[in-house]
mmCIF file of C-alpha atoms in Angstrom:
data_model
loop_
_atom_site.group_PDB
_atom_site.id
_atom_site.type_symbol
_atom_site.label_atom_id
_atom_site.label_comp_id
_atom_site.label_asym_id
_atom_site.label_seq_id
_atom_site.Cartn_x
_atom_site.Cartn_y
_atom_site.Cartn_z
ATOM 1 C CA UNK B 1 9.019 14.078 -4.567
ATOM 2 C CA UNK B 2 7.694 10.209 -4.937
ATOM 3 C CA UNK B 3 4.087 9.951 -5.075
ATOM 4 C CA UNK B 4 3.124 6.613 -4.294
ATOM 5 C CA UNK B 5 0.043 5.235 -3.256
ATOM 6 C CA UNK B 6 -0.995 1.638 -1.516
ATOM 7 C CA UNK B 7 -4.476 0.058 -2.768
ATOM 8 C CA UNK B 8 -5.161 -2.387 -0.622
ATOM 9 C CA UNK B 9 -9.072 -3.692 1.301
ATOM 10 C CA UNK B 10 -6.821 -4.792 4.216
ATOM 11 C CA UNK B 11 -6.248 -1.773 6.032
ATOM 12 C CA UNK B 12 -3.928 -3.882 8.842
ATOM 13 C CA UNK B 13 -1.611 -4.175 5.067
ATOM 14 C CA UNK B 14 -1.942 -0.882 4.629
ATOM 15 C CA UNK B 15 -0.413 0.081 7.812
ATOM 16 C CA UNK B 16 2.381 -2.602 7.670
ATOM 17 C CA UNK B 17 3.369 -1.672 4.063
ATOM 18 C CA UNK B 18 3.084 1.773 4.650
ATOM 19 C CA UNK B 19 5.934 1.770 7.859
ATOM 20 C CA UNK B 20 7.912 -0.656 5.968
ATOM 21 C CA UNK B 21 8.268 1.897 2.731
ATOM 22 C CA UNK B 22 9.212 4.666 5.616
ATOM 23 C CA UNK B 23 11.886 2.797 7.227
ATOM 24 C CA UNK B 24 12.927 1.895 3.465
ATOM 25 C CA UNK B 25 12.993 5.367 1.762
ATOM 26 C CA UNK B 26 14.081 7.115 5.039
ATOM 27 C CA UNK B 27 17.548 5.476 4.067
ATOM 28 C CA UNK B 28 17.248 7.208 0.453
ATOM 29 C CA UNK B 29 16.722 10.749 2.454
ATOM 30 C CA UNK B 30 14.230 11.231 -0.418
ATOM 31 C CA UNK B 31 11.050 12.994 -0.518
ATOM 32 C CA UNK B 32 7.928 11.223 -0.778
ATOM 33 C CA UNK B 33 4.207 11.218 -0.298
ATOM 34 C CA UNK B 34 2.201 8.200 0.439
ATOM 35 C CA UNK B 35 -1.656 7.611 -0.332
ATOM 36 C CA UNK B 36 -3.559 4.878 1.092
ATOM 37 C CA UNK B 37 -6.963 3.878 -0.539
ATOM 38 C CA UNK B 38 -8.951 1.070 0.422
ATOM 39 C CA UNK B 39 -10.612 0.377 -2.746
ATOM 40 C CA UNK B 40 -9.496 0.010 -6.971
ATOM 41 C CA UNK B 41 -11.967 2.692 -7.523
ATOM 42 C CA UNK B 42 -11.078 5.094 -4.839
ATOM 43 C CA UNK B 43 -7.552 4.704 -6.414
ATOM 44 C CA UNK B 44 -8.688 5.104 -10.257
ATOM 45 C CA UNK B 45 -10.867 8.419 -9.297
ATOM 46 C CA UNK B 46 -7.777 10.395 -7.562
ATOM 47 C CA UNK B 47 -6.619 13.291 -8.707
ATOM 48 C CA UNK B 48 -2.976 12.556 -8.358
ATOM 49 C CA UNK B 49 -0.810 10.664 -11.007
ATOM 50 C CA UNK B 50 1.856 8.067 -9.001
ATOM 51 C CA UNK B 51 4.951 7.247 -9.544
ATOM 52 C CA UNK B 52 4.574 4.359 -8.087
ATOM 53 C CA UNK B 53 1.468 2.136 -7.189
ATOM 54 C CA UNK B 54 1.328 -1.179 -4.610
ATOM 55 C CA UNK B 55 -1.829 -2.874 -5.496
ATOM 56 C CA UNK B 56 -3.376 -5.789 -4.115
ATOM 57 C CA UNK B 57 -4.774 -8.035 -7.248
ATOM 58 C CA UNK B 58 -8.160 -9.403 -5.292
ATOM 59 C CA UNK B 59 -10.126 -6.804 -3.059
ATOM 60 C CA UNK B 60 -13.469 -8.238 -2.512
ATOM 61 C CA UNK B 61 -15.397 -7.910 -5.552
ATOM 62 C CA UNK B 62 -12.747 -5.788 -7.585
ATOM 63 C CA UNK B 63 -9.866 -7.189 -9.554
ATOM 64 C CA UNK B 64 -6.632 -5.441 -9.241
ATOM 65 C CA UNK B 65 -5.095 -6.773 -12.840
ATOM 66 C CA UNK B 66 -8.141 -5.034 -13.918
ATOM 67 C CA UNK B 67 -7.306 -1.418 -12.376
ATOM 68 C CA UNK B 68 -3.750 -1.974 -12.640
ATOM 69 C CA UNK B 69 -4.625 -2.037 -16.891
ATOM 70 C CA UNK B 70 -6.779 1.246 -16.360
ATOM 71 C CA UNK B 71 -3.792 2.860 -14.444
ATOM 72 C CA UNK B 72 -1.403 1.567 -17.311
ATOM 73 C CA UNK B 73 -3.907 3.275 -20.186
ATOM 74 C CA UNK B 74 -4.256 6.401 -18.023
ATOM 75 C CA UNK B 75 -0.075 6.967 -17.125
ATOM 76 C CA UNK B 76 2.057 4.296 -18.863
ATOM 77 C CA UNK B 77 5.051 5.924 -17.024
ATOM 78 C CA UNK B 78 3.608 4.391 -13.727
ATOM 79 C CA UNK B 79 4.981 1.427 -11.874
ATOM 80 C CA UNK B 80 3.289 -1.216 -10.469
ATOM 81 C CA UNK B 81 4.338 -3.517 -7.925
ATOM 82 C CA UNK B 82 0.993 -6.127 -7.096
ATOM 83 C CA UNK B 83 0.736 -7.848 -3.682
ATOM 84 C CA UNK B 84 -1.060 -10.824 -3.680
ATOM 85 C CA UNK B 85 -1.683 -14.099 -1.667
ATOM 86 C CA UNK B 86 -2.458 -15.894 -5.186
ATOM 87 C CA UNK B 87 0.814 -16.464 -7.676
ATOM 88 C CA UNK B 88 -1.309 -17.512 -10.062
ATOM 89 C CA UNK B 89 -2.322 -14.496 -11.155
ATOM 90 C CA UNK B 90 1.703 -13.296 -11.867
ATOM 91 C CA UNK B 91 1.512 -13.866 -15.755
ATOM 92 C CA UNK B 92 -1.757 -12.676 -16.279
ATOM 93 C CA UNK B 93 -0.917 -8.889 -14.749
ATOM 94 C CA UNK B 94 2.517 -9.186 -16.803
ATOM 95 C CA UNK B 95 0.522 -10.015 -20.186
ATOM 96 C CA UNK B 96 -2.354 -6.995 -19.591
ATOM 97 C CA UNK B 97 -0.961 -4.340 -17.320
ATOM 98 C CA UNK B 98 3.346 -4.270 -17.901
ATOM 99 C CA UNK B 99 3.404 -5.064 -14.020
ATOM 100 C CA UNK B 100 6.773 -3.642 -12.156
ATOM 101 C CA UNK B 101 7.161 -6.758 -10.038
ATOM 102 C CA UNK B 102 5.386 -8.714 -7.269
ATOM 103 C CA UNK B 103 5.284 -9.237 -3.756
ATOM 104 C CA UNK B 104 3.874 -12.023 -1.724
ATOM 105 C CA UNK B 105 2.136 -11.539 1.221
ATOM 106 C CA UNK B 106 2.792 -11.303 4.163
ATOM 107 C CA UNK B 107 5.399 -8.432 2.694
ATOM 108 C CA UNK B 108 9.265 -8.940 4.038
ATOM 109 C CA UNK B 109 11.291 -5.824 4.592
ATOM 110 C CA UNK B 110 13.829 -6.868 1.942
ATOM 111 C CA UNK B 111 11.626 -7.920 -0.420
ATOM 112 C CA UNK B 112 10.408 -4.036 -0.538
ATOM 113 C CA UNK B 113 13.231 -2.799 -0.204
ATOM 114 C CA UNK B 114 14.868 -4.732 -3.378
ATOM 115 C CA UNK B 115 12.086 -3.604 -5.370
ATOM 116 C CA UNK B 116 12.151 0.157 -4.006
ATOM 117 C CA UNK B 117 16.535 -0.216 -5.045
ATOM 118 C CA UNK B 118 15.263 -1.200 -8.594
ATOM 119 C CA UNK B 119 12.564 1.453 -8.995
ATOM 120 C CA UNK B 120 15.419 3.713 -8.687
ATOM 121 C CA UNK B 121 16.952 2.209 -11.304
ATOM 122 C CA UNK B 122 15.171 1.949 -13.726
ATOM 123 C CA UNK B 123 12.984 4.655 -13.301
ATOM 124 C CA UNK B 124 13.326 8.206 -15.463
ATOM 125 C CA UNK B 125 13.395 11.518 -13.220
ATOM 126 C CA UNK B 126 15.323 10.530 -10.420
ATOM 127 C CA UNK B 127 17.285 13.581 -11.126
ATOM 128 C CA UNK B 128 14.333 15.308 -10.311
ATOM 129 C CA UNK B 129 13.855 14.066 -6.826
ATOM 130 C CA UNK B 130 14.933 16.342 -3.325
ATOM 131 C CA UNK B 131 17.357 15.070 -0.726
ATOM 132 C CA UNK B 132 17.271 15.627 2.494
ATOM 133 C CA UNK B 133 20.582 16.386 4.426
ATOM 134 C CA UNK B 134 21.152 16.647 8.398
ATOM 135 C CA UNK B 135 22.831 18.771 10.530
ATOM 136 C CA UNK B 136 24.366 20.365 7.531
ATOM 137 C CA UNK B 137 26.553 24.060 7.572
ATOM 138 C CA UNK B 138 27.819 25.984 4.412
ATOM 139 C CA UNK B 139 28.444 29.613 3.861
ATOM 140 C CA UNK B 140 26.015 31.931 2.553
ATOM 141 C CA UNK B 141 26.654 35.488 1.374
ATOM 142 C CA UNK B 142 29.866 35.207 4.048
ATOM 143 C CA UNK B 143 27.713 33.723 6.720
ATOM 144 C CA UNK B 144 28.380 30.394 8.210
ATOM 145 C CA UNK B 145 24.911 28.728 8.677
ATOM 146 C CA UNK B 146 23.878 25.621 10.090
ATOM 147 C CA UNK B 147 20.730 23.816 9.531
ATOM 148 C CA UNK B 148 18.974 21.044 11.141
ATOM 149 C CA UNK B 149 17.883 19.962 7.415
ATOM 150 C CA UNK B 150 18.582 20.924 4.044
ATOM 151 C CA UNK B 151 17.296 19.814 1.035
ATOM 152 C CA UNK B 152 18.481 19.914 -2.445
ATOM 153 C CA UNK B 153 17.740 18.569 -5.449
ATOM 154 C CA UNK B 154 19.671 15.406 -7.138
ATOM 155 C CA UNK B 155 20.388 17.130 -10.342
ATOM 156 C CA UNK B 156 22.171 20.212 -8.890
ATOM 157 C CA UNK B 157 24.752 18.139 -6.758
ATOM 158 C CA UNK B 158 27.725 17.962 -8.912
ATOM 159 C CA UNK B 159 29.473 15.212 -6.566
ATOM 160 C CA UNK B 160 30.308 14.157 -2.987
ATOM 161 C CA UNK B 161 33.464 14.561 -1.615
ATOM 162 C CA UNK B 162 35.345 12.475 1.527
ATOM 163 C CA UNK B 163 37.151 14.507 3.848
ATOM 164 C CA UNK B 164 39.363 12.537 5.965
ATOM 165 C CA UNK B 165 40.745 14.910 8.184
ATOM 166 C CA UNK B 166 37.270 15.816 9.570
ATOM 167 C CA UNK B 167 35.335 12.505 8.749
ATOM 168 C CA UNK B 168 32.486 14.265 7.223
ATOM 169 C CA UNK B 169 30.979 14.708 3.684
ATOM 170 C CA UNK B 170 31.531 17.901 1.452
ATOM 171 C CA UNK B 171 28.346 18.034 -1.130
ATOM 172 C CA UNK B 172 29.543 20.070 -4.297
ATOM 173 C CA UNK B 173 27.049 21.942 -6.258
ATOM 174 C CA UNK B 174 27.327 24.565 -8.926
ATOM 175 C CA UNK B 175 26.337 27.457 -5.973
ATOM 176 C CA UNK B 176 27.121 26.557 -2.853
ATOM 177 C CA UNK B 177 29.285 23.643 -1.239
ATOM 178 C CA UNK B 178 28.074 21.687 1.885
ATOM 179 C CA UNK B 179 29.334 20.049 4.872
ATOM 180 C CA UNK B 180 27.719 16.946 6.943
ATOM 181 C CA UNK B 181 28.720 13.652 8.431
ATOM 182 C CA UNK B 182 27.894 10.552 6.790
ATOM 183 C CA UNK B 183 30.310 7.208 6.024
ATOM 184 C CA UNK B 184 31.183 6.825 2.559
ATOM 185 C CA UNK B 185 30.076 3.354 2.071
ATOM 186 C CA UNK B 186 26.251 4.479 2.923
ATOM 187 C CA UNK B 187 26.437 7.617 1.160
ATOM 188 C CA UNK B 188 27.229 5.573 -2.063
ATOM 189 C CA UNK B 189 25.088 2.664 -1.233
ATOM 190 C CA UNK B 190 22.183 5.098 -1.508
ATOM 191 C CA UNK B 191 23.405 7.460 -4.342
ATOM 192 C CA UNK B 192 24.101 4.935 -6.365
ATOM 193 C CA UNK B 193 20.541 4.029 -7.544
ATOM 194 C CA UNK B 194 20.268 7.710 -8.663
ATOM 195 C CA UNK B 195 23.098 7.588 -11.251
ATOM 196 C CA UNK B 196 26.072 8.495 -8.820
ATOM 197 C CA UNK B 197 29.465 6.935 -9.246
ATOM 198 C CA UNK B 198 32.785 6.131 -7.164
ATOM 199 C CA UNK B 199 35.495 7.884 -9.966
ATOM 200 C CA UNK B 200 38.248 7.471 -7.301
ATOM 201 C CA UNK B 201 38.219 6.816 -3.462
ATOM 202 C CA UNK B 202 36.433 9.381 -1.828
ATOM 203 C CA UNK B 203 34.802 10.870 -4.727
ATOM 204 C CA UNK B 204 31.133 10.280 -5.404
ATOM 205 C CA UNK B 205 30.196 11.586 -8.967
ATOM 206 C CA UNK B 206 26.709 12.598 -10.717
ATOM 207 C CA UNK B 207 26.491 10.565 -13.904
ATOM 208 C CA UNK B 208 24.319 13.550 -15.035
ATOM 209 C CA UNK B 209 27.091 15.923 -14.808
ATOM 210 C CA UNK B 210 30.180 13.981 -16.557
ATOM 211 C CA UNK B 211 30.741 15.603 -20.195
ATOM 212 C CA UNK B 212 33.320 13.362 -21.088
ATOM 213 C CA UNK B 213 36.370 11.204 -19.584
ATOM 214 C CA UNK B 214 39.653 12.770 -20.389
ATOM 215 C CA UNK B 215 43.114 10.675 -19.482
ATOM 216 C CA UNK B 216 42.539 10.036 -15.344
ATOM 217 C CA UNK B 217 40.326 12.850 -15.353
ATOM 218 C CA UNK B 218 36.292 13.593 -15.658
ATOM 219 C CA UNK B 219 35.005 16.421 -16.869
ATOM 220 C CA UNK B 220 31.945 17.954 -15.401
ATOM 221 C CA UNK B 221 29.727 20.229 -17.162
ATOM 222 C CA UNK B 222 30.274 22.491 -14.050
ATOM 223 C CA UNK B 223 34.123 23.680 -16.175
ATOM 224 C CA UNK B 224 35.630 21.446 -13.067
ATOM 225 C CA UNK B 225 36.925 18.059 -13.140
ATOM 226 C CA UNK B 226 37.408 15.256 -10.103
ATOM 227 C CA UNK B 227 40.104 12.286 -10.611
ATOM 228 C CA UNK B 228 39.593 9.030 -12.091
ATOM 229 C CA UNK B 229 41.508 6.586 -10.661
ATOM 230 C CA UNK B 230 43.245 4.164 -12.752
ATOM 231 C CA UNK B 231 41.973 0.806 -11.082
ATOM 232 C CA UNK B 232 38.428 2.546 -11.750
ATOM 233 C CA UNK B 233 38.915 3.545 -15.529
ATOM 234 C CA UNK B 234 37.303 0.376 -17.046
ATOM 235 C CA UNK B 235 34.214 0.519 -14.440
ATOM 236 C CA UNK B 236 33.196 3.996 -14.601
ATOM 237 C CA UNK B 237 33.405 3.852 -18.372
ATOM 238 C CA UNK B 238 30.824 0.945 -18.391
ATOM 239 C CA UNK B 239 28.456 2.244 -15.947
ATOM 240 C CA UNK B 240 28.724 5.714 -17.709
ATOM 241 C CA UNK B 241 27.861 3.613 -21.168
ATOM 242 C CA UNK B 242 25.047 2.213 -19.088
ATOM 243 C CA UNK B 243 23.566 5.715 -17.794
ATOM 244 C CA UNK B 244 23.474 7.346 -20.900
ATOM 245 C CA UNK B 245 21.882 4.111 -22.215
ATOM 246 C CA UNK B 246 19.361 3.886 -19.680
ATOM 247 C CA UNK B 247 18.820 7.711 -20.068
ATOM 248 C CA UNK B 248 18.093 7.594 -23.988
ATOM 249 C CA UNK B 249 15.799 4.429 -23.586
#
């Protein structure tokens, strides 16, 4: 689950920002919760600690670089992305609160949606976020099921799996394996961001679950192994450097 919350004294912003990160994350299939407050000090006395935080930097007499360095003291794990009418105040919220990014208002689609890619990214615990899958059917205890929705945790998917004869997508985990349609190309475009990597065609690894590389085959910490492809050796070794980088930084 993402907790993020919108600060913002414009409540029309609100609104707009709000359906824009919905039609954004809704491609993810993440879960996520979204708070809205109108005010800095609504936002500094809530209970909940974000992941993620859009602030405006002027609501009428408060200044967001100012709660944006109180949120930094209180959870320095927490992003912030300011929206602001005033570029001006860019370097100042980079020097006193370790800003995220920036947005300019009026907020564009793919402006959000570049910064919601790189919050991904670079963010720790992405493992830790639930999936949701549709129209999905697996076996359970002998019993073929099918569910409008299932949801499952990034960390216990060991890898996705093409197959062709059928068109649809085979998600492997350690328990159970399950079946759903999808395309390839937007399966990885949204995995990736999470630490998921093409190891040969039709093969959609978790970066979390490789133990080691092994001749044209990776090992996952599962006992199993998937192929490597040999036109993919060189760019799954770098992006594996790169996770376990990122994951030790």
């Amino acid at each position: 689950m993402i907790n993020i919350a919108i600060c913002d004294d414009e409540k029309k912003d609100i609104i707009q920002l709000k359906s824009i990160l919905q039609e954004v994350l809704g491609k993810y299939s993440v879960s996520y919760d979204i708070q809205e407050y109108e005010s800095g000090e609504s936002l500094m006395q809530a209970a909940s600690l974000f992941h993620l935080i859009f602030l405006d930097i002027v609501m009428n007499d408060e200044n967001g670089i100012d709660i944006g360095k109180h949120i930094h003291r209180k959870n320095r794990a927490t992003k912030i992305i300011f929206q602001t009418n005033f570029g001006q105040y860019c370097q100042e919220a980079i020097n006193r609160t370790h800003a995220f990014a920036f947005l300019e208002k009026p907020l564009k689609t793919p402006a959000v949606e570049a910064q919601i890619k790189e919050f991904f990214e670079d963010s720790e615990g992405t493992q830790d976020l639930m999936m949701d899958f549709h129209n999905v059917r697996y076996s359970h205890d002998g019993t073929d099921v099918v569910k409008s929705i299932v949801s499952i945790p990034v960390k216990e998917i060991v890898y996705f799996e093409y197959i062709k004869m059928q068109k649809e997508i085979k998600i492997v985990t350690k328990s159970t394996e399950y079946i759903y349609s999808e395309t390839m190309n937007r399966l990885e475009e949204k995995m990736q961001p999470l630490g998921f990597e093409m190891c040969c065609r039709g093969i959609l690894v978790n970066l979390e679950r490789v133990t080691r590389i092994k001749m044209y085959n990776v090992l996952l910490d599962t006992g199993g192994n998937v192929p490597l492809s040999q036109r993919r050796v060189k760019e799954f070794k770098e992006r594996i450097n790169e996770y376990l980088h990122d994951s030790f930084h």
